[in-house]
mmCIF file of C-alpha atoms in Angstrom:
data_model
loop_
_atom_site.group_PDB
_atom_site.id
_atom_site.type_symbol
_atom_site.label_atom_id
_atom_site.label_comp_id
_atom_site.label_asym_id
_atom_site.label_seq_id
_atom_site.Cartn_x
_atom_site.Cartn_y
_atom_site.Cartn_z
ATOM 1 C CA MET A 1 69.405 132.930 -13.298
ATOM 2 C CA HIS A 2 72.340 132.969 -15.719
ATOM 3 C CA ASN A 3 74.091 130.218 -13.783
ATOM 4 C CA PHE A 4 70.932 128.134 -13.718
ATOM 5 C CA SER A 5 70.484 128.506 -17.492
ATOM 6 C CA LYS A 6 74.012 127.165 -17.968
ATOM 7 C CA LEU A 7 73.168 124.260 -15.690
ATOM 8 C CA LEU A 8 69.984 123.576 -17.667
ATOM 9 C CA LEU A 9 71.887 123.774 -20.948
ATOM 10 C CA ASN A 10 74.402 121.273 -19.605
ATOM 11 C CA GLU A 11 71.643 118.805 -18.712
ATOM 12 C CA ASN A 12 70.017 119.159 -22.121
ATOM 13 C CA MET A 13 73.342 118.505 -23.807
ATOM 14 C CA LYS A 14 73.669 115.280 -21.822
ATOM 15 C CA ILE A 15 70.348 114.137 -23.285
ATOM 16 C CA TYR A 16 70.750 115.212 -26.907
ATOM 17 C CA LEU A 17 74.393 114.241 -27.352
ATOM 18 C CA ARG A 18 73.466 110.612 -26.714
ATOM 19 C CA THR A 19 72.771 108.376 -29.689
ATOM 20 C CA ARG A 20 69.854 106.703 -27.916
ATOM 21 C CA THR A 21 67.927 109.997 -27.868
ATOM 22 C CA TRP A 22 67.978 110.291 -31.646
ATOM 23 C CA ILE A 23 67.210 106.602 -32.068
ATOM 24 C CA MET A 24 64.124 107.016 -29.886
ATOM 25 C CA THR A 25 63.038 110.089 -31.841
ATOM 26 C CA GLY A 26 63.595 108.271 -35.126
ATOM 27 C CA LEU A 27 61.525 105.306 -33.948
ATOM 28 C CA LEU A 28 58.691 107.638 -32.993
ATOM 29 C CA LEU A 29 58.562 109.218 -36.440
ATOM 30 C CA ALA A 30 59.077 105.867 -38.185
ATOM 31 C CA LEU A 31 56.009 104.557 -36.373
ATOM 32 C CA VAL A 32 53.854 107.098 -38.204
ATOM 33 C CA VAL A 33 55.380 106.258 -41.579
ATOM 34 C CA PHE A 34 55.043 102.496 -41.164
ATOM 35 C CA MET A 35 51.413 102.800 -40.065
ATOM 36 C CA THR A 36 50.319 105.344 -42.683
ATOM 37 C CA VAL A 37 51.942 104.077 -45.900
ATOM 38 C CA PRO A 38 50.563 100.486 -45.840
ATOM 39 C CA VAL A 39 47.061 101.748 -45.022
ATOM 40 C CA TYR A 40 47.268 104.194 -47.926
ATOM 41 C CA PHE A 41 48.095 101.496 -50.483
ATOM 42 C CA MET A 42 45.489 99.089 -49.067
ATOM 43 C CA SER A 43 42.673 101.644 -49.064
ATOM 44 C CA LYS A 44 43.096 103.646 -52.265
ATOM 45 C CA ASP A 45 39.513 102.990 -53.307
ATOM 46 C CA SER A 46 37.959 104.040 -50.009
ATOM 47 C CA ALA A 47 37.735 107.470 -48.447
ATOM 48 C CA ILE A 48 39.529 107.376 -45.119
ATOM 49 C CA SER A 49 39.824 110.445 -42.978
ATOM 50 C CA MET A 50 43.333 111.352 -41.905
ATOM 51 C CA TRP A 51 41.963 111.711 -38.365
ATOM 52 C CA THR A 52 41.380 107.955 -38.234
ATOM 53 C CA LEU A 53 45.099 107.304 -38.668
ATOM 54 C CA VAL A 54 45.967 110.165 -36.353
ATOM 55 C CA LYS A 55 43.825 108.504 -33.692
ATOM 56 C CA TYR A 56 45.696 105.183 -33.725
ATOM 57 C CA GLU A 57 49.151 106.644 -34.297
ATOM 58 C CA SER A 58 48.711 109.086 -31.439
ATOM 59 C CA ALA A 59 47.664 106.313 -29.054
ATOM 60 C CA VAL A 60 50.614 104.074 -29.905
ATOM 61 C CA GLY A 61 52.989 107.037 -30.125
ATOM 62 C CA TYR A 62 52.022 108.181 -26.645
ATOM 63 C CA LEU A 63 52.984 104.794 -25.207
ATOM 64 C CA LEU A 64 56.362 105.075 -26.925
ATOM 65 C CA ILE A 65 56.856 108.605 -25.593
ATOM 66 C CA ALA A 66 55.963 107.440 -22.072
ATOM 67 C CA MET A 67 58.586 104.692 -22.318
ATOM 68 C CA PHE A 68 61.218 106.976 -23.844
ATOM 69 C CA THR A 69 60.627 109.660 -21.225
ATOM 70 C CA SER A 70 60.896 107.053 -18.469
ATOM 71 C CA VAL A 71 64.251 105.962 -19.898
ATOM 72 C CA VAL A 72 65.561 109.542 -19.926
ATOM 73 C CA ALA A 73 64.147 110.391 -16.486
ATOM 74 C CA ALA A 74 65.423 107.150 -14.960
ATOM 75 C CA GLY A 75 68.923 107.716 -16.258
ATOM 76 C CA SER A 76 69.065 111.413 -15.399
ATOM 77 C CA VAL A 77 70.076 110.834 -11.766
ATOM 78 C CA ALA A 78 70.805 107.112 -11.513
ATOM 79 C CA GLU A 79 73.480 107.182 -14.212
ATOM 80 C CA GLU A 80 75.244 110.065 -12.468
ATOM 81 C CA PHE A 81 75.580 107.927 -9.329
ATOM 82 C CA THR A 82 76.584 104.825 -11.287
ATOM 83 C CA SER A 83 79.340 106.593 -13.213
ATOM 84 C CA GLY A 84 80.424 108.733 -10.247
ATOM 85 C CA THR A 85 79.945 112.004 -12.134
ATOM 86 C CA ILE A 86 77.485 113.189 -9.480
ATOM 87 C CA LYS A 87 80.488 114.184 -7.366
ATOM 88 C CA LEU A 88 81.702 116.510 -10.112
ATOM 89 C CA LEU A 89 78.326 118.252 -10.099
ATOM 90 C CA LEU A 90 78.095 118.620 -6.334
ATOM 91 C CA ILE A 91 81.554 120.160 -5.895
ATOM 92 C CA ARG A 92 80.528 123.065 -8.114
ATOM 93 C CA PRO A 93 78.956 126.199 -6.610
ATOM 94 C CA TRP A 94 75.390 125.121 -7.285
ATOM 95 C CA MET A 95 72.798 124.251 -4.681
ATOM 96 C CA ARG A 96 71.539 120.689 -4.801
ATOM 97 C CA TRP A 97 67.947 121.694 -5.487
ATOM 98 C CA LYS A 98 69.079 123.650 -8.544
ATOM 99 C CA ILE A 99 70.964 120.639 -9.884
ATOM 100 C CA LEU A 100 67.939 118.410 -9.413
ATOM 101 C CA LEU A 101 65.528 120.985 -10.820
ATOM 102 C CA SER A 102 67.649 121.441 -13.951
ATOM 103 C CA LYS A 103 67.636 117.689 -14.484
ATOM 104 C CA TYR A 104 63.887 117.423 -14.147
ATOM 105 C CA ILE A 105 63.182 120.419 -16.383
ATOM 106 C CA SER A 106 65.392 118.879 -19.067
ATOM 107 C CA VAL A 107 63.332 115.677 -18.826
ATOM 108 C CA VAL A 108 60.077 117.647 -19.169
ATOM 109 C CA LEU A 109 61.455 119.531 -22.175
ATOM 110 C CA PHE A 110 62.420 116.226 -23.775
ATOM 111 C CA ALA A 111 58.891 114.890 -23.213
ATOM 112 C CA LEU A 112 57.359 118.102 -24.585
ATOM 113 C CA LEU A 113 59.545 117.938 -27.702
ATOM 114 C CA GLN A 114 58.508 114.337 -28.356
ATOM 115 C CA VAL A 115 54.820 115.207 -27.943
ATOM 116 C CA VAL A 116 55.065 118.210 -30.276
ATOM 117 C CA LEU A 117 56.941 116.148 -32.883
ATOM 118 C CA LEU A 118 54.360 113.357 -32.747
ATOM 119 C CA TYR A 119 51.456 115.812 -32.935
ATOM 120 C CA ALA A 120 52.874 117.766 -35.860
ATOM 121 C CA PHE A 121 54.198 114.775 -37.805
ATOM 122 C CA THR A 122 51.050 112.643 -37.549
ATOM 123 C CA ILE A 123 48.926 115.496 -38.870
ATOM 124 C CA ALA A 124 51.374 116.654 -41.575
ATOM 125 C CA PHE A 125 52.203 113.189 -42.886
ATOM 126 C CA ASN A 126 48.618 111.917 -42.984
ATOM 127 C CA PHE A 127 47.504 115.197 -44.571
ATOM 128 C CA LEU A 128 49.554 114.198 -47.624
ATOM 129 C CA PHE A 129 47.772 110.876 -48.099
ATOM 130 C CA PHE A 130 44.204 111.024 -46.819
ATOM 131 C CA ASP A 131 41.078 113.136 -46.787
ATOM 132 C CA HIS A 132 41.572 115.915 -44.261
ATOM 133 C CA THR A 133 37.957 117.013 -43.893
ATOM 134 C CA ASN A 134 37.466 118.052 -40.278
ATOM 135 C CA VAL A 135 34.884 115.424 -39.291
ATOM 136 C CA THR A 136 33.362 115.149 -35.834
ATOM 137 C CA ALA A 137 35.217 113.376 -33.054
ATOM 138 C CA ALA A 138 32.270 110.992 -32.544
ATOM 139 C CA GLU A 139 32.589 109.745 -36.147
ATOM 140 C CA ILE A 140 36.282 108.973 -35.747
ATOM 141 C CA HIS A 141 36.401 107.668 -32.207
ATOM 142 C CA GLY A 142 33.110 105.791 -32.227
ATOM 143 C CA PHE A 143 31.606 107.069 -28.982
ATOM 144 C CA PHE A 144 28.026 108.222 -28.735
ATOM 145 C CA VAL A 145 27.576 111.908 -28.133
ATOM 146 C CA ASP A 146 25.204 112.416 -25.214
ATOM 147 C CA ASP A 147 24.831 115.170 -22.676
ATOM 148 C CA GLY A 148 28.191 115.969 -21.146
ATOM 149 C CA GLN A 149 30.222 114.157 -23.807
ATOM 150 C CA PHE A 150 32.567 115.664 -26.367
ATOM 151 C CA GLU A 151 30.659 117.129 -29.295
ATOM 152 C CA GLY A 152 33.418 118.968 -31.159
ATOM 153 C CA SER A 153 35.475 118.199 -34.248
ATOM 154 C CA ALA A 154 38.137 115.520 -34.506
ATOM 155 C CA ALA A 155 40.822 118.222 -34.745
ATOM 156 C CA VAL A 156 39.780 119.849 -31.470
ATOM 157 C CA TYR A 157 39.412 116.449 -29.794
ATOM 158 C CA ASN A 158 42.936 115.547 -30.920
ATOM 159 C CA MET A 159 44.369 118.688 -29.323
ATOM 160 C CA LYS A 160 42.601 117.976 -26.032
ATOM 161 C CA TYR A 161 43.658 114.321 -26.240
ATOM 162 C CA TYR A 162 47.311 115.373 -26.387
ATOM 163 C CA LEU A 163 46.822 117.745 -23.458
ATOM 164 C CA MET A 164 45.297 114.974 -21.310
ATOM 165 C CA ARG A 165 48.123 112.616 -22.233
ATOM 166 C CA PHE A 166 50.775 115.224 -21.502
ATOM 167 C CA ILE A 167 49.423 115.815 -17.992
ATOM 168 C CA ALA A 168 49.712 112.077 -17.329
ATOM 169 C CA LEU A 169 53.179 112.107 -18.889
ATOM 170 C CA LEU A 170 54.341 114.756 -16.410
ATOM 171 C CA VAL A 171 53.264 112.535 -13.528
ATOM 172 C CA THR A 172 54.868 109.346 -14.859
ATOM 173 C CA SER A 173 58.099 111.209 -15.619
ATOM 174 C CA MET A 174 58.159 112.427 -12.021
ATOM 175 C CA ILE A 175 57.710 108.836 -10.819
ATOM 176 C CA ALA A 176 60.642 107.657 -12.931
ATOM 177 C CA PHE A 177 62.687 110.624 -11.736
ATOM 178 C CA MET A 178 61.812 109.905 -8.098
ATOM 179 C CA LEU A 179 62.678 106.211 -8.341
ATOM 180 C CA SER A 180 65.923 107.062 -10.098
ATOM 181 C CA THR A 181 66.848 109.432 -7.259
ATOM 182 C CA VAL A 182 65.674 107.339 -4.321
ATOM 183 C CA PHE A 183 66.932 103.925 -5.429
ATOM 184 C CA ARG A 184 69.648 105.043 -7.861
ATOM 185 C CA SER A 185 68.432 102.288 -10.183
ATOM 186 C CA GLY A 186 67.553 103.197 -13.744
ATOM 187 C CA GLY A 187 66.137 99.748 -14.496
ATOM 188 C CA LEU A 188 63.732 99.837 -11.554
ATOM 189 C CA ALA A 189 62.577 103.340 -12.440
ATOM 190 C CA ILE A 190 61.940 102.429 -16.067
ATOM 191 C CA GLY A 191 60.140 99.184 -15.242
ATOM 192 C CA LEU A 192 57.775 100.627 -12.637
ATOM 193 C CA SER A 193 57.008 103.731 -14.700
ATOM 194 C CA ILE A 194 56.074 101.694 -17.765
ATOM 195 C CA PHE A 195 53.999 99.351 -15.597
ATOM 196 C CA LEU A 196 52.022 102.314 -14.262
ATOM 197 C CA VAL A 197 51.369 103.623 -17.769
ATOM 198 C CA PHE A 198 49.984 100.315 -18.985
ATOM 199 C CA SER A 199 48.083 99.601 -15.771
ATOM 200 C CA SER A 200 46.338 102.982 -15.973
ATOM 201 C CA ILE A 201 45.062 102.045 -19.429
ATOM 202 C CA SER A 202 44.257 98.367 -18.893
ATOM 203 C CA ILE A 203 43.617 97.830 -15.169
ATOM 204 C CA GLY A 204 42.567 101.311 -14.068
ATOM 205 C CA PRO A 205 39.185 101.426 -15.871
ATOM 206 C CA PHE A 206 38.107 98.101 -14.375
ATOM 207 C CA ILE A 207 39.066 99.071 -10.832
ATOM 208 C CA GLY A 208 37.348 102.406 -11.392
ATOM 209 C CA LEU A 209 34.049 100.548 -11.831
ATOM 210 C CA MET A 210 34.195 99.287 -8.243
ATOM 211 C CA ASN A 211 31.526 100.894 -6.098
ATOM 212 C CA TYR A 212 33.876 102.192 -3.397
ATOM 213 C CA LYS A 213 34.682 105.832 -2.777
ATOM 214 C CA TRP A 214 38.332 105.152 -1.909
ATOM 215 C CA VAL A 215 38.879 103.822 -5.444
ATOM 216 C CA ASP A 216 38.631 107.388 -6.754
ATOM 217 C CA TYR A 217 41.785 108.293 -4.833
ATOM 218 C CA LEU A 218 43.948 105.549 -6.312
ATOM 219 C CA PHE A 219 46.760 106.898 -8.410
ATOM 220 C CA PHE A 220 46.529 104.657 -11.487
ATOM 221 C CA VAL A 221 42.734 104.965 -11.653
ATOM 222 C CA GLN A 222 43.063 108.701 -12.310
ATOM 223 C CA LEU A 223 46.196 108.582 -14.475
ATOM 224 C CA ASP A 224 44.256 108.102 -17.713
ATOM 225 C CA LEU A 225 42.435 111.400 -18.240
ATOM 226 C CA VAL A 226 41.218 110.750 -21.796
ATOM 227 C CA PRO A 227 37.824 109.275 -20.731
ATOM 228 C CA TYR A 228 36.974 112.686 -19.258
ATOM 229 C CA LEU A 229 36.739 113.989 -22.831
ATOM 230 C CA THR A 230 33.769 111.727 -23.528
ATOM 231 C CA GLY A 231 32.136 111.794 -20.115
ATOM 232 C CA ASN A 232 32.602 108.056 -19.587
ATOM 233 C CA VAL A 233 33.721 108.402 -15.953
ATOM 234 C CA GLY A 234 30.556 108.193 -13.877
ATOM 235 C CA ASP A 235 30.154 111.038 -11.407
ATOM 236 C CA ARG A 236 33.852 111.909 -11.251
ATOM 237 C CA THR A 237 35.067 115.208 -12.702
ATOM 238 C CA LEU A 238 38.231 116.220 -14.541
ATOM 239 C CA GLY A 239 39.036 118.763 -11.832
ATOM 240 C CA PHE A 240 38.900 116.062 -9.169
ATOM 241 C CA ALA A 241 41.147 113.745 -11.184
ATOM 242 C CA ILE A 242 43.743 116.469 -11.770
ATOM 243 C CA SER A 243 43.626 117.388 -8.069
ATOM 244 C CA VAL A 244 44.336 113.776 -7.079
ATOM 245 C CA LEU A 245 47.231 113.595 -9.525
ATOM 246 C CA ALA A 246 48.543 116.954 -8.288
ATOM 247 C CA VAL A 247 48.685 115.675 -4.710
ATOM 248 C CA TYR A 248 50.580 112.557 -5.770
ATOM 249 C CA TYR A 249 52.861 114.677 -7.953
ATOM 250 C CA ALA A 250 53.676 116.998 -5.042
ATOM 251 C CA LEU A 251 54.410 114.027 -2.762
ATOM 252 C CA PHE A 252 56.695 112.417 -5.352
ATOM 253 C CA ALA A 253 58.514 115.716 -5.929
ATOM 254 C CA ALA A 254 58.943 116.385 -2.206
ATOM 255 C CA LEU A 255 60.357 112.905 -1.597
ATOM 256 C CA THR A 256 62.743 113.292 -4.526
ATOM 257 C CA TRP A 257 64.058 116.640 -3.345
ATOM 258 C CA PHE A 258 64.361 115.458 0.280
ATOM 259 C CA VAL A 259 66.308 112.291 -0.554
ATOM 260 C CA PHE A 260 68.650 114.041 -2.978
ATOM 261 C CA SER A 261 69.389 116.890 -0.564
ATOM 262 C CA LYS A 262 70.188 114.505 2.291
ATOM 263 C CA ARG A 263 72.057 111.811 0.414
ATOM 264 C CA ASP A 264 75.754 111.365 1.167
ATOM 265 C CA VAL A 265 77.703 110.853 -2.045
ATOM 266 C CA GLY A 266 81.135 111.001 -0.521
ATOM 267 C CA ALA A 267 81.646 107.228 -0.575
#
């Protein structure tokens, strides 16, 4: 365990000693500032709930986090092969699966840190400028509350929103990590991962309306879990969606581990 913790620390240092990591984090926080401040000065005479800004900033911020995490995950393995440093890792007394696991955990920790920063900063910063009365989620998000839909406060909805997004983020990070390992191409991993994120939001809902049972098992149809908070998913359930994603996640992870354990890096 001690050796693995050193390996994990080494992988985290590779992420946080890079300038790009802090640039990405800075851009994420700057997004909140540049969305909140103009709205504050343009709406001084109207009472705007802070949860309205949190709604939009969280949505845009999540897309940024998905892209940033894809960049980190894609480079985690691919850049080791490109630079040749993978050989230095493999000659050390660590099993290959431990090396790969430490890399993936470091990616997940990076994603978790970005999500926590976005969550805390959007709430704290908007708290300083706008009314922070805990209104209902229906008032902020504009959906009609019927049987089976979310009836709680905007604060509780926001917490569950972040949880749904983080589950999807784990899956997309695994895809980027898998592509980085299998093809050793950071660009391909980043491009496909970002495409899946946007397709799950834009294309997925439309395909999900098709009256075919097999549609429910498509990966990008289930990747966006947020509609399950409002019940706008027909007869599908959140448990079913998570189960489908879990199967895909396990397949992606198994392929990643298999390819990395069998790959010859001697050349």
